[in-house]
Amino acid sequence: MNSKRKTVVTVVKPFQAPSYDADIVVFSDETPYYGDESAIEHIYHCVKYSKEHHIYTVSCRFEKDFYLMQCVISPEGKIIGVQGATHLNLSYRGKFNNYSEINVFDTPIGKFFIAVDSDIFHPEVARIATSKGADFIIASRFMNLINDSNYRACVGSENASASNGIYVLDVTEFGARFITPFQNNCIRKSKIEPKFDKKYYIDFEMLKKENIFNMLNSNKLIFQKYIDILER
Amino acid sequence: MSDINLKLAALSAGIKLNSSRAINEIKMLDIVPSTGYKNATIHNRIRISSTKLEKKTFKNMKEYLQYLNFYLNAAKENGSALIVFPQLCYLFPLTITSGGDAILKNITDIDFKNLKDYLINFEATIGQSLYEFYLNVFRTFAKEYQMAIAAGSAIVFENGKYYNRSFMFNENGDIIGTQDKLFLTEYEKRLGLTCGGEINVIKTSVGNISILNDNDCLFFETAKIAKQQGADIILSSHFSQNQRMNEKFHEALIWRCDEQSIYGIESSYKIDNIKTQASLIAPSKLTKDMSGVLSFGEAANSHTFSLNLSKLNQFDSYSSDKNQTLYKDYSKFVYFD
């Protein structure tokens, strides 16, 4: 369904106008998440924003039915899907349930997955998403809850990118980092950039994710042998 | 037609790679055993040495044994219970034999024409002698030093197939575990090697060890399987002549240790114009700058590290959550056709 060679992703503060040529916008929000009641209002504004700017919008994190979620809105203002946090950091346990689906959004601008909050630190999540066809992952998380170094905070997204051969856009309340897969560049331990409305290019021609999966497939038997362990 | 150098090497192996002579030469080194084993088992003080090996050619057996002894002695002086050598170091004694320099050059050259056929001829001529010599030398050193040795790896021919097999010797000189390379590099594919079919965790005096070299470390699955089977430490080395590949494997080991809350010991070769190191990798929360690297050494030497296995049990607020429903629901999709 992807009809583009390159997709332009941008990160802005909530509801700031995006670049005119951006295809998808992700909000960098200082709120950990929107509670059940304010979530509806937030999504309403996201829908309005998408229609106004004719852009795909990734909402901020919100609470719904005891899940921590994000949704994607099309340029026509339709909610095309949701993704919940499949793993929870310490402060969210007991408050939310673990979501048990990995939804890859198949759009004309590419196939992507939203890693909600600490999901980017769990390699199983990125592996499943890439196996389902994701070309890029948008990792949206709130850093302030857990006191951590910039490097530690970046490990998950770098790992996900290199281990699966996909792009990762790592978005926090402080800004964003864009990770390109190993096959194209050496890993750079770049810091979170506090610049907004910067454009990041997903180049589908450059994606060589089949390399890592060819390698995985070359000895899939080893994983099949230990499948009960991998399911733990 | 077999390479003339292989024939010459095979002819000279009877003397130049004679195991009995090697054992006698090692005993003449008057080795003082390491206290590392006692410290590890009685006092729970674990010290492990990792090598950054300088690639050298050797005029004779004595020179080769003294070269190995340099690294082993340094580890002993620092009270190590285990020393780690990088993979395929078993090839170095080839240069002792007649024509050995050329053989070493050919068999490690990824662009060598008909590398697969060359390996078959190698195995038919010098391969078995070299393999036996390698096992006997490391067995004897382990026993004399009373120090466990992760002796790198050798190309092993078994049941009609070739494997890149890593060996672990205990302080008595017994082979207590092996690990076949799971995901082959381009070089290994050209050699015609076969992938390993198991992930082994080897119980040693310093902890439970898994060996994941090169590509084996690129997959979180291998480290997860090792950890779930009780591994505390991953040993990893890279055979790449490429800076970017070395960085890639180094980073991959850091991620594996962080994900699985496990230590990593990296060994390497000294290669001109390429930065390599021997290092101790830990979950990032255990390192001062949270970089994942606890300690490292860049000189061609043994580098000794102290480990505290009890620190691996520290709770991690990011990665401690599990979602078994998710893993079960998708495992068939990801790992089965």
XYZ file of C-alpha atoms in Angstrom:
569
model
C 0.000 0.000 0.000
C 3.038 2.250 0.413
C 3.221 4.505 -2.621
C 6.052 6.744 -1.483
C 9.810 6.508 -1.758
C 10.392 8.780 1.210
C 8.200 9.735 4.109
C 8.744 12.926 6.086
C 8.185 12.672 9.828
C 8.214 15.627 12.159
C 7.914 16.206 15.897
C 6.194 19.265 17.328
C 4.789 20.451 20.596
C 1.095 19.494 20.749
C -0.988 21.212 18.107
C 1.814 23.460 16.826
C 1.691 23.736 13.042
C 3.900 21.189 11.263
C 6.152 21.708 8.221
C 4.093 22.048 5.064
C 5.635 18.920 3.466
C 5.512 16.634 6.508
C 3.566 13.403 6.058
C 3.178 12.476 9.698
C 3.505 14.421 12.922
C 4.239 13.124 16.416
C 3.495 15.254 19.458
C 6.186 15.765 22.071
C 4.176 16.166 25.205
C 5.100 17.178 28.738
C 2.102 15.307 30.124
C 2.754 11.662 31.003
C -0.683 10.784 29.673
C -4.218 12.119 29.436
C -6.700 10.627 31.899
C -9.879 8.949 30.758
C -11.991 12.094 30.612
C -9.478 14.498 29.077
C -8.440 11.827 26.561
C -11.633 12.290 24.553
C -11.047 16.010 24.268
C -7.421 15.429 23.298
C -8.375 13.009 20.509
C -11.027 15.435 19.288
C -8.362 18.117 18.899
C -6.039 15.625 17.164
C -8.761 14.828 14.623
C -9.341 18.527 13.989
C -5.580 19.079 13.657
C -5.166 16.245 11.153
C -7.955 17.590 8.958
C -6.691 21.153 9.172
C -3.104 20.284 8.221
C -3.954 17.254 6.089
C -1.428 15.116 7.883
C -1.203 11.831 9.771
C -1.127 12.560 13.481
C 0.122 10.380 16.312
C -1.714 11.420 19.438
C -0.222 11.864 22.877
C -0.531 9.028 25.333
C -3.942 8.622 26.958
C -5.741 6.263 29.261
C -8.599 4.172 27.910
C -10.227 1.073 29.431
C -7.256 0.623 31.792
C -4.742 0.630 28.947
C -2.100 3.248 28.205
C -2.680 4.017 24.528
C -1.957 6.138 21.521
C -3.921 6.477 18.311
C -3.213 7.440 14.729
C -5.438 9.821 12.819
C -5.465 10.057 9.022
C -5.349 13.334 7.057
C -9.098 12.894 6.559
C -9.619 12.994 10.298
C -10.338 9.283 10.770
C -8.906 7.283 13.657
C -7.220 4.463 11.762
C -6.103 2.515 14.792
C -4.795 2.383 18.315
C -1.831 0.830 20.046
C -1.532 0.140 23.775
C 1.544 -0.292 25.948
C 2.349 -3.997 25.986
C 4.848 -3.535 28.837
C 4.581 -1.144 31.743
C 7.257 0.712 33.629
C 7.225 0.419 37.392
C 5.037 3.431 38.093
C 2.255 2.186 35.799
C 1.923 -1.327 37.132
C -1.317 -1.800 38.963
C -2.711 1.257 37.198
C -2.844 -0.149 33.643
C -3.161 -3.556 32.027
C -0.675 -4.938 29.509
C -1.990 -4.620 25.980
C -1.556 -7.839 24.043
C -1.630 -6.842 20.418
C 0.953 -5.415 18.076
C -0.776 -3.261 15.454
C 1.224 -2.167 12.435
C -0.448 0.756 10.643
C -0.437 0.138 6.909
C -0.746 3.521 5.201
C 0.259 5.183 1.915
C 3.164 6.795 3.795
C 4.525 3.474 4.966
C 3.960 0.790 7.546
C 4.723 1.831 11.080
C 4.276 0.839 14.682
C 3.867 2.948 17.815
C 5.991 1.729 20.733
C 4.119 3.211 23.670
C 6.224 4.338 26.618
C 8.658 1.608 27.799
C 7.799 -0.830 24.971
C 10.901 0.306 23.091
C 13.041 -1.279 25.839
C 11.577 -4.702 25.175
C 13.213 -6.269 22.106
C 10.327 -8.706 21.614
C 8.060 -5.800 20.689
C 10.217 -4.405 17.897
C 10.844 -7.920 16.580
C 7.125 -8.694 16.317
C 6.383 -5.302 14.756
C 9.100 -5.754 12.129
C 7.957 -9.307 11.421
C 4.511 -7.846 10.771
C 5.998 -5.516 8.172
C 6.796 -2.287 10.005
C 9.330 -0.068 8.203
C 9.637 2.359 11.084
C 8.791 2.613 14.735
C 7.659 5.726 16.557
C 8.695 5.339 20.179
C 6.744 7.776 22.292
C 7.625 7.958 25.965
C 7.732 10.153 28.999
C 11.200 10.216 30.546
C 10.717 12.245 33.653
C 9.057 9.518 35.691
C 12.253 7.543 36.022
C 15.508 9.307 36.687
C 17.864 8.192 33.949
C 20.813 9.221 31.870
C 20.502 10.301 28.267
C 22.530 7.304 27.118
C 20.462 4.795 29.044
C 17.318 6.339 27.628
C 18.627 5.907 24.075
C 19.646 2.253 24.280
C 16.186 0.868 23.569
C 15.654 2.764 20.313
C 19.187 2.102 19.010
C 18.796 -1.575 19.806
C 15.403 -1.759 18.097
C 16.734 -0.047 14.978
C 19.901 -2.103 14.551
C 18.407 -5.414 15.625
C 15.595 -5.179 13.089
C 17.005 -2.990 10.341
C 14.345 -0.294 10.612
C 14.111 3.396 11.369
C 13.156 4.484 14.876
C 11.932 7.933 15.850
C 12.405 8.272 19.576
C 10.160 11.026 20.995
C 10.137 12.270 24.572
C 8.970 15.420 26.284
C 12.463 16.872 25.719
C 12.593 16.382 21.972
C 13.462 13.591 19.561
C 16.161 11.348 18.126
C 16.082 9.652 14.761
C 17.885 6.329 14.453
C 18.739 4.825 11.075
C 19.461 1.114 10.891
C 22.979 -0.373 11.048
C 23.050 -1.473 7.509
C 23.188 2.122 6.416
C 25.050 3.926 9.153
C 27.132 3.254 12.190
C 25.215 3.800 15.383
C 25.698 7.282 16.701
C 25.004 7.898 20.352
C 23.297 11.163 19.535
C 21.419 13.051 22.179
C 17.748 13.881 22.250
C 17.389 17.058 20.220
C 15.301 19.757 21.825
C 14.496 21.124 18.381
C 10.980 20.875 17.128
C 9.548 20.823 13.677
C 12.721 19.196 12.398
C 12.122 16.879 9.452
C 13.230 13.255 9.478
C 13.283 11.247 6.279
C 12.319 7.620 6.057
C 13.922 6.385 2.873
C 12.283 3.121 1.824
C 14.871 2.483 -0.853
C 17.569 2.435 1.803
C 15.857 -0.033 4.063
C 17.723 -3.294 3.981
C 15.928 -5.051 6.755
C 15.860 -8.247 4.794
C 19.519 -8.674 5.789
C 18.804 -9.215 9.454
C 15.802 -11.394 8.730
C 17.712 -13.432 6.171
C 20.245 -14.065 8.877
C 17.542 -14.946 11.393
C 15.941 -17.298 8.872
C 19.293 -18.985 8.209
C 18.993 -20.732 11.565
C 15.369 -20.354 12.583
C 15.482 -23.911 13.893
C 17.475 -22.731 16.884
C 14.639 -20.423 17.933
C 12.030 -23.074 17.251
C 13.948 -25.459 19.480
C 13.807 -23.026 22.382
C 10.361 -21.590 21.692
C 9.123 -22.340 25.210
C 11.931 -20.159 26.575
C 11.242 -17.345 24.111
C 7.627 -17.342 25.202
C 8.552 -16.674 28.821
C 44.750 -31.017 -6.326
C 45.911 -30.255 -2.841
C 47.844 -27.049 -2.308
C 51.605 -27.757 -2.100
C 51.836 -25.762 1.115
C 49.195 -27.939 2.736
C 51.218 -31.038 1.833
C 54.410 -29.505 3.204
C 52.657 -28.464 6.384
C 51.218 -31.938 6.838
C 54.665 -33.462 6.405
C 56.219 -31.154 8.991
C 53.333 -31.381 11.479
C 54.619 -34.605 13.004
C 57.522 -32.670 14.476
C 56.444 -29.068 14.486
C 52.988 -29.653 15.952
C 53.936 -32.566 18.171
C 51.692 -32.562 21.230
C 54.072 -34.496 23.490
C 56.839 -31.997 22.775
C 54.451 -29.135 23.450
C 53.405 -30.598 26.797
C 57.035 -30.981 27.819
C 57.849 -27.428 26.734
C 54.944 -26.070 28.755
C 56.049 -27.980 31.834
C 59.505 -26.470 31.456
C 58.034 -22.996 31.800
C 57.851 -23.586 35.577
C 54.385 -22.179 35.826
C 53.091 -21.036 39.214
C 49.358 -21.728 39.448
C 46.845 -18.934 39.700
C 45.037 -18.274 42.992
C 42.005 -17.252 40.997
C 40.164 -20.544 41.343
C 40.525 -20.539 45.149
C 39.452 -16.895 45.336
C 36.391 -17.580 43.216
C 35.233 -20.722 44.965
C 36.133 -19.988 48.583
C 36.146 -16.232 48.866
C 33.592 -15.490 46.125
C 36.004 -13.000 44.534
C 35.700 -13.472 40.798
C 38.355 -12.204 38.410
C 38.272 -12.931 34.712
C 40.878 -11.952 32.123
C 40.131 -11.267 28.501
C 42.743 -11.058 25.783
C 43.360 -8.701 22.970
C 45.644 -10.925 20.924
C 48.378 -9.680 18.691
C 48.443 -11.630 15.446
C 51.916 -13.038 15.010
C 53.885 -15.589 13.050
C 56.121 -18.038 14.908
C 59.438 -19.549 13.944
C 59.018 -22.544 16.200
C 56.851 -24.169 18.814
C 58.708 -22.636 21.751
C 58.020 -19.145 20.438
C 54.319 -19.893 20.086
C 54.040 -21.332 23.580
C 55.883 -18.379 25.075
C 53.469 -16.079 23.245
C 50.463 -17.806 24.812
C 52.232 -17.910 28.153
C 52.632 -14.128 28.087
C 48.863 -13.688 28.181
C 48.255 -16.511 30.627
C 50.927 -15.308 33.019
C 49.490 -11.785 33.023
C 46.105 -13.238 33.906
C 47.629 -15.337 36.678
C 49.483 -12.347 38.126
C 46.123 -10.598 38.451
C 44.534 -13.559 40.214
C 42.195 -14.619 37.412
C 40.153 -17.792 37.591
C 39.340 -17.707 33.855
C 41.049 -16.326 30.779
C 39.234 -15.766 27.501
C 40.803 -16.060 24.051
C 39.105 -14.898 20.832
C 37.666 -17.282 18.293
C 39.785 -19.134 15.719
C 43.024 -18.464 17.584
C 43.757 -22.156 16.951
C 45.000 -21.162 13.506
C 48.094 -19.288 14.759
C 50.404 -22.322 15.197
C 50.076 -22.932 11.448
C 52.948 -20.520 10.972
C 55.259 -22.934 12.789
C 54.839 -25.453 9.962
C 56.454 -25.352 6.543
C 54.261 -23.303 4.231
C 52.113 -22.364 7.201
C 52.228 -18.614 6.600
C 50.659 -19.034 3.178
C 48.033 -21.439 4.511
C 47.030 -19.027 7.269
C 46.758 -16.211 4.768
C 44.605 -18.275 2.403
C 42.262 -19.797 4.917
C 41.484 -16.448 6.567
C 40.963 -14.650 3.268
C 37.262 -14.217 2.564
C 38.058 -13.471 -1.093
C 40.177 -16.580 -1.593
C 38.917 -18.528 -4.592
C 37.190 -21.814 -3.722
C 37.544 -21.345 -0.002
C 35.232 -24.283 0.600
C 37.444 -26.681 -1.368
C 40.477 -25.246 0.369
C 38.984 -26.111 3.747
C 38.342 -29.679 2.598
C 41.993 -30.008 1.551
C 43.067 -28.301 4.761
C 41.145 -30.822 6.815
C 42.540 -33.741 4.817
C 46.147 -32.601 5.339
C 47.009 -30.432 8.333
C 43.596 -29.882 9.954
C 43.490 -32.814 12.355
C 47.092 -32.328 13.543
C 46.459 -28.657 14.192
C 43.247 -29.402 16.050
C 44.848 -31.995 18.329
C 47.817 -29.720 18.984
C 45.452 -26.862 19.905
C 43.454 -29.007 22.348
C 46.555 -30.456 23.996
C 48.264 -27.085 24.396
C 45.293 -25.392 26.035
C 44.500 -28.462 28.123
C 48.015 -28.453 29.516
C 48.132 -24.733 30.154
C 44.776 -24.883 31.961
C 46.076 -27.670 34.193
C 49.434 -26.015 34.897
C 47.903 -22.643 35.677
C 44.888 -24.191 37.449
C 42.910 -21.649 35.582
C 39.862 -22.155 33.363
C 40.461 -21.221 29.740
C 37.919 -20.217 27.133
C 40.247 -21.267 24.345
C 38.713 -19.413 21.435
C 37.464 -21.817 18.788
C 38.516 -24.272 16.118
C 36.999 -25.487 12.865
C 35.811 -28.966 13.695
C 34.856 -31.648 11.195
C 32.116 -33.892 12.536
C 29.655 -36.219 10.815
C 30.475 -34.797 7.420
C 30.034 -31.146 8.439
C 32.255 -28.294 9.575
C 31.514 -26.167 12.627
C 33.174 -23.162 14.239
C 33.313 -24.663 17.737
C 34.321 -22.815 20.901
C 35.904 -24.761 23.759
C 35.932 -24.223 27.526
C 38.569 -25.952 29.661
C 38.305 -26.096 33.432
C 41.225 -25.717 35.838
C 41.912 -29.455 35.590
C 42.335 -29.254 31.826
C 39.044 -30.997 31.058
C 36.753 -29.765 28.293
C 33.593 -28.862 30.202
C 31.627 -27.296 27.406
C 31.512 -26.300 23.769
C 29.445 -23.991 21.617
C 29.032 -24.113 17.846
C 28.568 -20.793 16.046
C 24.857 -20.311 15.435
C 24.705 -17.595 12.762
C 27.479 -17.697 10.225
C 29.356 -14.692 8.928
C 29.900 -14.264 5.210
C 33.410 -15.654 5.655
C 32.106 -18.769 7.410
C 29.484 -19.329 4.724
C 32.214 -19.248 2.092
C 34.174 -21.774 4.111
C 31.136 -24.031 3.979
C 30.530 -24.214 7.724
C 27.273 -25.433 9.259
C 25.234 -23.558 11.908
C 25.153 -24.892 15.429
C 21.930 -26.367 16.765
C 22.147 -25.644 20.497
C 22.754 -22.816 22.912
C 24.840 -24.212 25.735
C 25.387 -22.759 29.179
C 28.646 -23.974 30.687
C 28.986 -24.186 34.457
C 32.378 -22.913 35.611
C 33.953 -21.816 38.877
C 33.291 -18.177 37.996
C 29.680 -18.581 36.957
C 27.515 -19.942 34.177
C 28.837 -19.001 30.783
C 27.405 -18.811 27.280
C 29.557 -18.172 24.218
C 27.974 -15.970 21.531
C 30.477 -14.796 18.918
C 29.927 -12.348 16.041
C 26.405 -12.576 14.621
C 25.234 -14.764 17.492
C 25.121 -11.592 19.574
C 22.983 -9.646 17.110
C 19.808 -11.406 18.211
C 18.207 -10.764 21.588
C 16.749 -14.282 21.342
C 20.117 -16.020 21.766
C 20.963 -14.031 24.880
C 17.462 -14.532 26.282
C 17.740 -18.290 25.778
C 21.156 -18.296 27.439
C 19.976 -16.207 30.372
C 16.843 -18.283 30.915
C 19.060 -21.374 31.030
C 21.042 -19.797 33.837
C 23.844 -17.875 32.111
C 25.484 -15.084 34.109
C 28.144 -14.186 31.557
C 28.330 -14.061 27.757
C 31.718 -14.423 26.088
C 31.979 -12.791 22.703
C 34.668 -12.137 20.145
C 34.694 -10.855 16.596
C 36.771 -12.070 13.717
C 36.005 -9.079 11.507
C 38.648 -7.004 9.763
C 36.197 -4.162 9.456
C 35.887 -1.229 11.902
C 32.157 -0.870 11.400
C 31.526 -4.558 11.992
C 33.608 -4.472 15.163
C 31.615 -1.518 16.452
C 28.398 -3.262 15.521
C 29.227 -6.396 17.494
C 30.522 -4.354 20.432
C 27.262 -2.401 20.587
C 25.206 -5.572 20.174
C 26.923 -7.111 23.205
C 26.088 -3.993 25.223
C 22.409 -4.302 24.281
C 22.316 -8.005 25.109
C 23.805 -7.413 28.545
C 21.388 -4.577 29.201
C 18.291 -6.457 28.058
C 19.046 -9.681 29.867
C 20.840 -8.329 32.948
C 23.988 -10.308 32.282
C 27.739 -9.642 32.092
C 29.615 -9.713 28.782
C 33.312 -10.384 28.281
C 34.690 -9.257 24.947
C 37.973 -10.536 23.544
C 39.546 -9.417 20.318
C 42.511 -9.275 17.973
C 44.856 -6.375 17.462
C 44.262 -5.280 13.884
C 46.053 -2.375 12.220
C 43.935 0.763 11.855
C 40.959 -0.818 13.583
C 39.994 -0.012 17.142
C 39.333 -3.159 19.130
C 39.387 -3.886 22.828
C 39.040 -6.477 25.508
C 36.190 -5.336 27.710
C 33.803 -6.098 30.526
C 30.228 -5.212 29.630
C 27.451 -4.959 32.218
C 23.821 -3.844 32.356
C 24.014 -0.074 31.959
C 22.556 0.577 35.409
C 25.728 -0.998 36.886
C 28.120 1.299 35.010
C 29.078 4.790 36.209
C 28.226 6.633 32.998
C 25.475 4.142 32.147
C 27.330 3.309 28.926
C 27.322 -0.427 29.540
C 31.137 -0.670 29.552
C 32.486 -1.343 33.052
C 36.095 -1.668 32.057
C 38.190 -2.142 28.948
C 41.748 -2.394 27.671
C 43.107 -1.518 24.257
C 46.666 -2.809 24.516
C 47.518 -6.251 23.140
C 47.515 -8.007 26.496
C 45.350 -9.818 29.045
C 42.982 -7.423 30.749
C 41.571 -8.493 34.090
C 38.162 -7.595 35.414
C 36.400 -8.152 38.730
C 32.812 -9.308 38.654
C 30.068 -9.293 41.249
C 27.351 -11.659 40.060
C 24.963 -10.687 42.851
C 24.574 -7.229 41.284
C 22.828 -8.802 38.295
C 19.793 -9.412 40.458
C 19.103 -5.710 40.894
C 15.610 -4.761 39.865
C 15.197 -2.807 36.624
C 12.241 -0.492 36.400
C 12.325 -0.356 32.585
C 12.803 -3.916 31.525
C 11.483 -6.056 34.360
C 7.925 -6.275 33.054
C 6.979 -9.290 30.954
C 4.018 -9.978 28.672
C 3.891 -13.717 28.136
C 0.494 -13.525 26.450
C 2.024 -11.323 23.775
C 5.082 -13.540 23.317
C 2.972 -16.689 23.050
C 0.460 -15.155 20.659
C 3.157 -14.019 18.231
C 5.943 -16.577 18.603
C 4.592 -18.875 15.881
C 4.286 -15.920 13.540
C 7.849 -14.709 14.090
C 9.761 -17.987 14.383
C 7.829 -20.474 12.274
C 7.084 -20.382 8.565
